[in-house]
Short mmCIF file of C-alpha atoms and ligand atoms in Angstrom, two decimals:
data_model
loop_
_atom_site.label_atom_id
_atom_site.label_comp_id
_atom_site.label_asym_id
_atom_site.label_seq_id
_atom_site.Cartn_x
_atom_site.Cartn_y
_atom_site.Cartn_z
CA MET A 1 125.06 90.96 87.40
CA ILE A 2 123.86 93.92 89.40
CA SER A 3 126.46 96.60 90.14
CA GLU A 4 127.20 97.76 93.66
CA LYS A 5 125.71 101.17 92.86
CA LEU A 6 122.43 99.71 91.64
CA ALA A 7 122.25 97.28 94.57
CA LYS A 8 122.78 100.20 96.94
CA ALA A 9 120.01 102.23 95.28
CA ARG A 10 117.63 99.25 95.37
CA GLU A 11 118.31 98.62 99.02
CA TYR A 12 117.91 102.31 99.87
CA GLU A 13 114.61 102.70 98.02
CA LYS A 14 113.25 99.49 99.54
CA GLN A 15 113.99 100.65 103.07
CA THR A 16 112.86 104.24 102.55
CA GLY A 17 109.96 103.67 100.16
CA LYS A 18 107.93 101.57 102.55
CA LYS A 19 107.92 104.44 105.07
CA ILE A 20 106.09 106.74 102.64
CA SER A 21 102.36 106.53 103.24
CA LYS A 22 100.02 106.10 100.29
CA ASP A 23 98.05 109.09 101.56
CA SER A 24 100.97 111.43 101.00
CA ARG A 25 100.93 110.64 97.28
CA PRO A 26 98.44 111.45 94.54
CA LYS A 27 95.91 108.66 93.97
CA PHE A 28 96.53 107.98 90.30
CA HIS A 29 99.47 110.10 89.16
CA LEU A 30 102.82 108.34 89.34
CA THR A 31 105.38 109.74 91.80
CA PRO A 32 108.93 108.48 92.43
CA TYR A 33 109.25 105.56 94.79
CA VAL A 34 111.46 107.84 96.92
CA GLY A 35 113.33 111.07 96.22
CA TRP A 36 113.37 112.96 92.94
CA MET A 37 111.68 112.26 89.58
CA ASN A 38 111.89 114.03 86.24
CA ASP A 39 111.23 112.87 82.67
CA PRO A 40 109.24 109.74 81.79
CA ASN A 41 111.60 107.23 80.17
CA GLY A 42 111.09 103.96 78.33
CA LEU A 43 107.30 104.19 78.37
CA SER A 44 106.34 100.91 76.67
CA PHE A 45 104.00 97.93 76.59
CA TYR A 46 106.04 94.82 77.34
CA ASN A 47 105.01 91.32 78.45
CA GLY A 48 101.39 92.33 79.00
CA GLU A 49 102.08 95.43 81.10
CA TYR A 50 102.90 99.07 80.63
CA HIS A 51 106.38 99.93 81.83
CA MET A 52 107.28 103.38 82.96
CA PHE A 53 110.86 104.26 83.80
CA TYR A 54 111.78 107.72 84.99
CA GLN A 55 114.71 110.02 85.68
CA TYR A 56 115.36 109.29 89.32
CA ASN A 57 117.52 110.29 92.26
CA PRO A 58 116.42 108.01 95.10
CA TYR A 59 118.66 109.68 97.66
CA SER A 60 117.07 113.13 97.84
CA THR A 61 114.34 115.36 96.43
CA VAL A 62 116.79 117.31 94.24
CA TRP A 63 118.14 116.43 90.79
CA ASP A 64 121.42 114.51 91.07
CA SER A 65 123.15 111.29 89.93
CA MET A 66 120.48 110.15 87.49
CA HIS A 67 119.24 106.58 87.90
CA TRP A 68 116.21 105.07 86.16
CA GLY A 69 113.26 104.38 88.46
CA HIS A 70 110.76 101.76 87.32
CA ALA A 71 107.04 101.04 87.71
CA VAL A 72 104.48 98.86 85.90
CA SER A 73 100.75 99.16 85.36
CA ARG A 74 97.91 97.42 83.53
CA ASP A 75 95.77 100.51 83.04
CA LEU A 76 98.34 103.34 83.31
CA LEU A 77 96.50 104.61 86.41
CA SER A 78 97.39 102.17 89.20
CA TRP A 79 101.13 101.63 89.41
CA GLU A 80 103.31 99.06 91.08
CA TYR A 81 106.89 99.98 91.86
CA LEU A 82 109.71 97.77 90.64
CA PRO A 83 113.34 98.07 91.74
CA ALA A 84 115.41 100.84 90.13
CA ALA A 85 116.45 99.69 86.65
CA LEU A 86 119.66 101.61 85.95
CA ALA A 87 122.36 103.29 88.04
CA PRO A 88 125.22 105.51 86.80
CA ASP A 89 127.76 102.74 87.36
CA SER A 90 129.81 102.66 84.13
CA PHE A 91 132.56 104.88 82.75
CA TYR A 92 130.37 106.22 79.92
CA ASP A 93 127.41 107.05 82.20
CA SER A 94 129.28 107.95 85.37
CA PHE A 95 127.66 111.42 85.44
CA GLY A 96 124.18 109.97 84.93
CA CYS A 97 121.83 107.71 82.99
CA PHE A 98 119.82 110.41 81.25
CA SER A 99 116.56 110.07 79.37
CA GLY A 100 115.78 107.39 76.83
CA SER A 101 113.23 104.88 75.64
CA ALA A 102 112.42 101.18 75.26
CA SER A 103 111.73 98.62 72.56
CA GLU A 104 111.58 94.85 72.25
CA LEU A 105 114.18 92.54 70.66
CA PRO A 106 113.17 89.63 68.40
CA ASP A 107 114.18 87.19 71.17
CA GLY A 108 111.65 88.78 73.56
CA ARG A 109 114.07 90.77 75.71
CA GLN A 110 113.45 94.43 76.41
CA LEU A 111 115.96 96.95 75.10
CA LEU A 112 116.56 100.27 76.84
CA LEU A 113 118.28 102.99 74.81
CA TYR A 114 119.41 105.88 77.01
CA THR A 115 121.90 108.72 77.20
CA GLY A 116 125.07 107.97 79.14
CA VAL A 117 126.74 111.13 80.40
CA ARG A 118 130.33 111.43 81.57
CA LYS A 119 132.60 114.35 82.35
CA ASP A 120 136.29 114.49 81.50
CA ASP A 121 139.00 115.98 83.74
CA ASN A 122 138.28 119.47 82.42
CA GLY A 123 134.61 119.17 83.28
CA GLU A 124 133.53 118.83 79.64
CA GLU A 125 130.40 116.71 79.29
CA PHE A 126 130.12 113.87 76.79
CA GLN A 127 126.67 112.57 76.00
CA THR A 128 126.42 109.27 74.13
CA GLN A 129 123.66 106.75 73.51
CA CYS A 130 123.87 103.43 75.34
CA ILE A 131 121.95 100.17 75.64
CA ALA A 132 120.81 97.95 78.50
CA VAL A 133 118.94 94.72 77.82
CA GLY A 134 116.71 92.89 80.27
CA ASP A 135 113.68 90.86 81.25
CA GLY A 136 111.38 93.60 82.58
CA ILE A 137 113.09 93.80 85.99
CA ASP A 138 116.86 93.44 85.64
CA TYR A 139 118.88 95.01 82.85
CA ASN A 140 122.47 94.53 81.70
CA LYS A 141 124.42 97.24 79.99
CA ILE A 142 126.05 95.80 76.87
CA ASN A 143 129.82 95.79 76.49
CA THR A 144 129.78 97.57 73.13
CA ASN A 145 128.40 100.75 74.78
CA PRO A 146 128.17 103.51 73.77
CA VAL A 147 126.38 102.49 70.59
CA ILE A 148 126.02 106.02 69.21
CA ASP A 149 128.75 108.50 70.01
CA GLU A 150 130.22 111.79 68.79
CA LYS A 151 131.93 110.09 65.80
CA MET A 152 128.49 109.65 64.20
CA LEU A 153 127.48 113.27 64.62
CA PRO A 154 127.28 115.58 61.61
CA GLN A 155 129.85 118.38 61.61
CA GLY A 156 129.08 121.33 63.83
CA THR A 157 126.84 119.34 66.17
CA SER A 158 127.37 119.54 69.92
CA ARG A 159 128.74 116.41 71.62
CA SER A 160 127.91 117.73 75.06
CA ASN A 161 124.26 118.31 74.16
CA PHE A 162 123.27 115.10 72.43
CA ARG A 163 120.62 113.17 74.25
CA ASP A 164 117.22 111.56 74.86
CA PRO A 165 116.97 108.87 72.14
CA LYS A 166 113.43 107.73 71.35
CA ILE A 167 113.43 104.32 69.66
CA TRP A 168 110.78 102.52 67.64
CA LYS A 169 110.65 99.36 65.54
CA GLU A 170 109.22 99.56 62.05
CA GLU A 171 107.09 96.92 60.36
CA ASP A 172 110.08 95.59 58.38
CA GLY A 173 111.95 94.97 61.66
CA ILE A 174 114.30 97.95 61.29
CA TYR A 175 114.85 100.04 64.42
CA ARG A 176 115.04 103.79 64.24
CA CYS A 177 115.59 106.46 66.84
CA VAL A 178 115.56 110.22 67.06
CA ALA A 179 117.74 112.19 69.47
CA GLY A 180 118.06 115.87 70.28
CA THR A 181 121.15 117.99 69.87
CA CYS A 182 122.10 121.54 68.90
CA ASP A 183 124.54 123.36 66.68
CA GLU A 184 127.23 125.85 67.73
CA SER A 185 124.70 128.68 67.91
CA LYS A 186 122.60 126.47 70.22
CA LYS A 187 119.82 125.92 67.71
CA GLY A 188 118.08 122.62 68.44
CA THR A 189 118.34 119.82 65.89
CA ILE A 190 116.76 116.37 65.72
CA LEU A 191 118.89 113.54 64.31
CA LEU A 192 117.58 110.28 62.87
CA PHE A 193 119.52 107.00 63.31
CA LYS A 194 118.90 103.50 62.03
CA SER A 195 119.78 99.95 63.09
CA SER A 196 118.94 96.54 61.69
CA ASP A 197 119.40 94.69 64.99
CA GLY A 198 118.94 97.36 67.69
CA PHE A 199 122.63 97.21 68.65
CA LYS A 200 124.65 98.58 65.70
CA TRP A 201 123.52 102.05 64.77
CA GLU A 202 124.22 104.39 61.87
CA PHE A 203 123.41 108.03 61.27
CA GLU A 204 120.60 108.47 58.75
CA SER A 205 119.69 112.17 58.50
CA VAL A 206 119.14 115.50 60.15
CA LEU A 207 115.39 115.07 60.57
CA ILE A 208 114.73 118.74 61.24
CA GLU A 209 116.68 121.82 62.28
CA ASN A 210 115.25 124.52 64.47
CA ASP A 211 115.54 127.77 62.54
CA GLY A 212 115.59 129.70 65.80
CA THR A 213 111.81 130.03 66.04
CA PHE A 214 111.43 127.61 68.92
CA GLY A 215 113.93 128.09 71.74
CA GLN A 216 117.43 126.65 71.74
CA MET A 217 118.44 123.06 72.57
CA TRP A 218 115.61 120.58 71.82
CA GLU A 219 115.18 117.93 74.52
CA CYS A 220 113.26 114.65 74.60
CA PRO A 221 111.97 114.28 71.03
CA ASP A 222 109.21 111.81 70.24
CA TYR A 223 108.44 111.16 66.58
CA PHE A 224 105.56 109.08 65.20
CA THR A 225 102.78 108.79 62.66
CA LEU A 226 99.27 109.55 63.83
CA ASP A 227 96.05 109.90 61.84
CA GLY A 228 97.99 110.03 58.58
CA LYS A 229 100.39 112.79 59.65
CA GLN A 230 103.93 112.74 60.99
CA VAL A 231 104.21 114.30 64.41
CA LEU A 232 107.26 115.54 66.30
CA ILE A 233 106.80 116.39 69.96
CA VAL A 234 109.84 118.03 71.48
CA SER A 235 110.71 120.12 74.53
CA PRO A 236 112.77 123.20 73.61
CA GLN A 237 114.78 125.02 76.25
CA ASP A 238 114.95 128.80 76.48
CA MET A 239 111.81 129.58 74.52
CA MET A 240 110.79 133.17 73.83
CA PRO A 241 107.11 133.95 74.41
CA LYS A 242 104.77 134.30 71.45
CA ASP A 243 101.28 135.69 71.97
CA PHE A 244 99.38 133.22 74.15
CA GLU A 245 100.85 130.23 72.31
CA TYR A 246 104.35 129.90 73.80
CA HIS A 247 105.66 131.03 77.17
CA ASN A 248 109.21 131.86 78.24
CA GLY A 249 111.59 129.12 79.29
CA ASN A 250 111.15 125.38 78.83
CA GLY A 251 108.09 124.45 76.82
CA THR A 252 106.71 121.54 74.88
CA LEU A 253 106.11 121.90 71.18
CA CYS A 254 104.07 119.81 68.77
CA LEU A 255 104.97 119.96 65.08
CA ILE A 256 102.58 118.29 62.64
CA GLY A 257 103.70 117.66 59.08
CA SER A 258 105.15 115.10 56.73
CA PHE A 259 108.27 113.04 56.08
CA ASP A 260 110.11 113.02 52.78
CA GLU A 261 111.31 109.44 52.14
CA LYS A 262 114.00 110.62 49.69
CA THR A 263 115.66 113.27 51.82
CA LYS A 264 114.67 111.66 55.15
CA LYS A 265 113.58 115.05 56.36
CA PHE A 266 110.50 116.13 58.27
CA THR A 267 108.80 119.42 57.49
CA TYR A 268 106.00 120.83 59.56
CA GLU A 269 102.79 122.49 58.49
CA HIS A 270 101.37 123.23 61.95
CA SER A 271 102.98 124.12 65.25
CA GLN A 272 101.43 124.50 68.68
CA SER A 273 102.05 124.20 72.39
CA VAL A 274 101.23 120.82 73.89
CA ASP A 275 100.11 122.22 77.24
CA TYR A 276 99.12 125.79 78.10
CA GLY A 277 99.44 125.45 81.87
CA ILE A 278 102.47 125.61 84.14
CA ASP A 279 103.74 122.09 84.75
CA PHE A 280 104.30 119.96 81.69
CA TYR A 281 107.55 118.81 80.07
CA ALA A 282 109.37 116.05 78.21
CA PRO A 283 106.39 113.79 77.36
CA GLN A 284 106.68 110.33 75.83
CA THR A 285 104.10 108.37 73.90
CA VAL A 286 103.29 104.68 73.77
CA THR A 287 101.01 102.73 71.46
CA ALA A 288 98.50 100.78 73.54
CA SER A 289 97.69 97.16 72.69
CA ASP A 290 94.44 98.36 71.06
CA GLY A 291 96.27 100.91 68.90
CA ARG A 292 95.53 104.07 70.91
CA LYS A 293 98.39 106.55 71.14
CA ILE A 294 98.91 107.58 74.76
CA MET A 295 101.10 110.42 76.01
CA ILE A 296 102.45 111.04 79.52
CA GLY A 297 104.57 114.05 80.50
CA TRP A 298 106.58 115.13 83.51
CA MET A 299 104.16 117.26 85.55
CA GLN A 300 106.72 119.83 86.66
CA ASN A 301 108.58 122.81 85.36
CA TRP A 302 112.37 123.26 85.54
CA ASP A 303 111.93 126.98 86.19
CA THR A 304 110.09 126.45 89.48
CA CYS A 305 111.60 123.30 91.03
CA SER A 306 114.56 125.02 92.63
CA LEU A 307 112.28 127.56 94.35
CA ILE A 308 110.02 124.96 95.93
CA ASP A 309 111.01 124.13 99.47
CA ARG A 310 111.56 120.38 99.35
CA LYS A 311 113.40 119.68 102.57
CA ASP A 312 110.48 117.99 104.31
CA MET A 313 109.32 116.08 101.27
CA THR A 314 109.88 112.35 100.83
CA TRP A 315 109.14 112.41 97.09
CA PHE A 316 109.14 115.16 94.49
CA GLY A 317 107.90 115.11 90.90
CA GLN A 318 104.78 113.63 89.32
CA MET A 319 103.76 112.31 85.92
CA THR A 320 100.68 113.68 84.17
CA LEU A 321 97.55 111.73 83.55
CA PRO A 322 97.93 109.46 80.51
CA ARG A 323 96.31 111.27 77.59
CA GLU A 324 94.85 109.70 74.46
CA ILE A 325 96.09 111.79 71.57
CA SER A 326 94.89 112.26 68.01
CA ILE A 327 95.33 114.74 65.18
CA LYS A 328 92.27 116.59 63.91
CA ASP A 329 92.24 119.54 61.50
CA GLY A 330 95.96 120.10 62.01
CA ARG A 331 95.75 120.14 65.80
CA LEU A 332 96.82 117.81 68.56
CA ILE A 333 93.77 116.65 70.53
CA GLN A 334 94.28 115.26 74.04
CA GLN A 335 91.72 113.40 76.13
CA PRO A 336 92.15 111.82 79.55
CA ILE A 337 92.72 108.09 79.14
CA ARG A 338 89.28 106.42 78.97
CA GLU A 339 90.20 103.90 81.71
CA LEU A 340 89.59 106.79 84.12
CA LEU A 341 85.84 106.53 83.47
CA ALA A 342 85.80 103.22 85.36
CA LYS A 343 87.22 104.99 88.41
CA ARG A 344 84.32 107.44 88.72
CA SER A 345 81.68 107.19 91.42
CA ASN A 346 79.27 109.35 93.49
CA GLN A 347 77.94 111.34 90.55
CA VAL A 348 76.41 114.73 91.39
CA GLU A 349 74.76 116.66 88.58
CA TYR A 350 73.28 120.16 88.18
CA LYS A 351 71.83 121.68 85.02
CA ASN A 352 71.23 125.34 84.12
CA VAL A 353 72.61 126.80 87.32
CA ILE A 354 72.74 130.57 87.26
CA VAL A 355 75.94 131.99 88.71
CA ASN A 356 75.88 135.72 89.50
CA ASP A 357 77.82 135.86 92.77
CA VAL A 358 79.78 133.40 94.91
CA LEU A 359 78.10 130.01 94.74
CA VAL A 360 78.73 126.74 96.54
CA LEU A 361 76.86 123.66 95.35
CA ASP A 362 75.94 120.78 97.61
CA GLY A 363 78.02 117.69 96.88
CA ILE A 364 80.58 119.52 94.72
CA SER A 365 83.89 119.33 96.56
CA GLY A 366 86.95 117.11 96.82
CA ARG A 367 90.62 116.73 95.96
CA THR A 368 90.32 113.64 93.75
CA VAL A 369 87.52 114.60 91.42
CA ASP A 370 86.53 114.66 87.79
CA LEU A 371 84.38 117.71 86.91
CA GLU A 372 82.59 118.30 83.64
CA ILE A 373 81.42 121.86 83.21
CA THR A 374 79.68 123.65 80.36
CA LEU A 375 79.63 127.41 80.71
CA ARG A 376 77.54 129.92 78.75
CA PRO A 377 76.21 133.45 79.19
CA LYS A 378 72.65 133.82 80.46
CA GLU A 379 71.91 136.43 77.80
CA LEU A 380 73.87 136.72 74.61
CA ASP A 381 73.52 140.51 74.51
CA ASN A 382 74.66 140.89 78.10
CA ILE A 383 77.67 138.64 78.50
CA PHE A 384 79.26 138.25 81.94
CA HIS A 385 82.71 139.80 82.50
CA LYS A 386 84.35 137.00 84.39
CA PHE A 387 83.58 133.50 85.58
CA GLU A 388 85.75 131.79 88.18
CA ILE A 389 86.06 128.37 89.81
CA LYS A 390 88.07 128.10 93.00
CA PHE A 391 89.21 124.68 94.15
CA ALA A 392 91.63 123.13 96.66
CA GLN A 393 90.12 125.81 98.83
CA ASN A 394 89.87 126.49 102.56
CA ASP A 395 89.58 129.76 104.47
CA LYS A 396 93.11 130.79 103.52
CA TYR A 397 94.10 129.08 100.30
CA TRP A 398 92.78 128.26 96.86
CA THR A 399 93.71 127.83 93.22
CA SER A 400 91.49 129.35 90.59
CA LEU A 401 90.52 128.94 86.99
CA SER A 402 88.91 132.04 85.53
CA PHE A 403 87.44 132.84 82.15
CA ARG A 404 86.92 136.25 80.59
CA PRO A 405 84.64 135.69 77.58
CA LYS A 406 85.23 139.08 75.99
CA GLU A 407 88.94 138.33 75.75
CA SER A 408 88.49 134.55 75.39
CA ILE A 409 91.16 134.06 78.03
CA LEU A 410 91.19 131.17 80.47
CA LYS A 411 93.63 131.68 83.33
CA ILE A 412 95.00 129.29 85.92
CA ASP A 413 96.23 130.99 89.08
CA ARG A 414 97.82 129.28 92.09
CA LYS A 415 99.20 132.42 93.74
CA PHE A 416 96.94 131.85 96.78
CA SER A 417 97.67 128.13 97.02
CA GLY A 418 100.08 128.55 99.93
CA SER A 419 103.51 129.09 98.34
CA ARG A 420 105.87 131.58 99.94
CA ARG A 421 108.06 132.10 96.90
CA ALA A 422 107.53 134.10 93.74
CA TYR A 423 107.69 131.26 91.29
CA ILE A 424 105.39 130.88 88.29
CA HIS A 425 101.85 131.05 89.61
CA GLN A 426 99.75 131.97 86.62
CA ARG A 427 99.35 131.14 83.00
CA ARG A 428 96.80 132.25 80.45
CA CYS A 429 95.40 130.46 77.45
CA LEU A 430 93.51 131.89 74.49
CA VAL A 431 90.56 129.56 73.91
CA SER A 432 87.93 129.44 71.23
CA SER A 433 84.46 129.13 72.64
CA MET A 434 82.08 127.14 70.48
CA ASN A 435 78.62 128.69 70.04
CA ASN A 436 79.33 130.90 73.06
CA GLU A 437 79.92 127.79 75.16
CA LEU A 438 83.07 126.73 76.92
CA LYS A 439 83.47 123.06 77.82
CA LEU A 440 85.85 122.10 80.59
CA ARG A 441 86.86 118.78 82.07
CA ILE A 442 88.82 119.40 85.23
CA ILE A 443 90.69 116.51 86.84
CA ILE A 444 92.06 117.08 90.30
CA ASP A 445 94.28 114.50 91.99
CA ARG A 446 95.37 115.93 95.36
CA PHE A 447 98.45 117.83 94.18
CA SER A 448 97.56 118.67 90.60
CA VAL A 449 94.90 119.89 88.26
CA GLU A 450 94.58 119.12 84.55
CA VAL A 451 92.04 121.12 82.58
CA PHE A 452 90.91 119.68 79.24
CA ILE A 453 89.33 122.49 77.23
CA ASN A 454 86.66 122.04 74.54
CA ASP A 455 86.97 118.27 74.17
CA GLY A 456 90.75 118.25 74.40
CA LYS A 457 91.62 121.02 71.92
CA GLN A 458 93.82 122.55 74.61
CA VAL A 459 95.04 121.45 78.03
CA MET A 460 96.30 123.40 81.04
CA THR A 461 98.19 121.55 83.76
CA ALA A 462 99.46 122.75 87.12
CA THR A 463 100.68 121.24 90.36
CA ILE A 464 99.29 122.52 93.65
CA LEU A 465 100.94 121.91 96.99
CA THR A 466 98.05 123.01 99.20
CA ASP A 467 97.20 120.76 102.15
CA THR A 468 94.74 118.11 100.97
CA ALA A 469 92.19 119.05 103.66
CA ALA A 470 91.50 122.16 101.51
CA ASP A 471 88.85 120.49 99.38
CA ARG A 472 86.20 123.12 98.78
CA ILE A 473 85.06 124.09 95.30
CA SER A 474 83.17 127.32 94.63
CA PHE A 475 81.95 129.34 91.66
CA TYR A 476 81.70 133.03 90.99
CA ALA A 477 80.54 135.26 88.16
CA ASP A 478 80.72 138.96 87.56
CA GLY A 479 77.55 139.25 85.51
CA GLU A 480 75.28 136.32 84.79
CA ALA A 481 76.65 132.97 83.70
CA VAL A 482 74.93 129.62 83.39
CA ILE A 483 76.61 126.28 84.06
CA ASP A 484 75.84 122.60 83.72
CA ILE A 485 78.07 120.62 86.03
CA THR A 486 78.68 116.94 86.72
CA LYS A 487 81.06 115.85 89.42
CA TYR A 488 82.46 112.38 90.08
CA ASP A 489 84.80 111.23 92.82
CA LEU A 490 87.79 109.33 91.48
CA PHE A 491 89.25 106.20 93.03
CA ALA A 492 86.88 106.55 95.99
CA GLY A 493 87.67 103.99 98.67
CA GLU A 494 90.95 102.96 97.02
C1 LIG B 501 114.86 117.04 80.28
C2 LIG B 501 116.28 116.58 80.59
C3 LIG B 501 116.77 115.67 79.48
C4 LIG B 501 117.83 114.88 80.18
C5 LIG B 501 117.26 114.72 81.55
C6 LIG B 501 118.29 114.68 82.65
O1 LIG B 501 114.08 117.30 81.38
O2 LIG B 501 117.11 117.71 80.72
O3 LIG B 501 117.22 116.32 78.33
O4 LIG B 501 118.08 113.65 79.55
O5 LIG B 501 116.39 115.80 81.76
O6 LIG B 501 117.73 114.32 83.86
#
């Protein structure tokens, strides 16, 4: 049975969604059907398709009354919208159906595990974990909800900050999930829970406690084994900056380490940022049918949303490109999903181009493009000072990516992209150039750019709101640089 609230949301999105033209959206990055989108939820492979749910307010482009939006895809690039999956229609989730994840039950139904939020008369928030079960389109909340509540929390743990369960099924059929919380001093903690049937849950351990190094509350944990290591990806709030590794505010952290079966604790050996750009948060991973681990994040930043003028927008919020992830030499490596290669056309290639002033190259332009660039100095004993690529450019606006080899700093800067507010416009990343070469793969999809550095060792992501007619790309060097460049159009004609 569908509640009145969900029926209303479905009717509203159906009526409003069809009025939004395809051309106002990115070509291959998922946007909300209508209204507002934040975190990816329930990213899973179910009944032959990838399912992506998302934090969703159909009624406006601001965060409010969290529903779950829903879309499906065969290649994680072309999406088909399905009706909203969840609405905040029950006592325990009356303030919102917050983030969560998906798994499959032995009888073939899909299980959604999410955070139900309610407020009591004094305005205190209660966050509990709840279940909805369905067939890939319609979901029923079970009558034993919530299935994990404050009674299961270890002493001293916050019941108003306890959210974002990520579920997985182990080979022996046991379900486990991790969820984020914090202690009284606001230090983030990840809890591990266990269930033999997916419905009855018990507390298993405190998987890891933040010792204060990485922000405060930890949101949206994802925990998995990859390339023989255990990996925890989590989004801490209120981070303090550290060198060029972590920036202030909300960030996304990757901890690589191992799990102790006896104590059920995870300890990390390596820590790093997941994305060094501006807009990346709360990612989730899914294991593809061929075993690849794929990660998708919310391509936005909580610190800028409220400053972006959204009154004329019909949708707000995008997901990142799906990224194939692996662990190599203690680092997270991210590569654009290989299915994107099949969407390339109109190849234009230049080799050994000398850049020593402003340079425009015939055939290199566009707002849905895949660019591969290798950059090196012309002479090793006379290295250029700065190299810059401007894109999404017209006579007034542009976004730039610049590299200063002597400092090894790559900087993304969207200050001239057309925004009238002083939100975050720049971010810098310390890169290691290999044999004096820097390799970049730059993927632009109308309203975003994702820069994969040195075969995916680092990534910088940013959204750009510049009018899509601004499609020029130009190069500049102070000194003498040499580039090889290959450009492809993406999804041409689609
Ligand atoms: C992260 C987050 C989650 C929460 C959701 C609410 O972006 O704050 O912790 O479940 O958004 O929309």
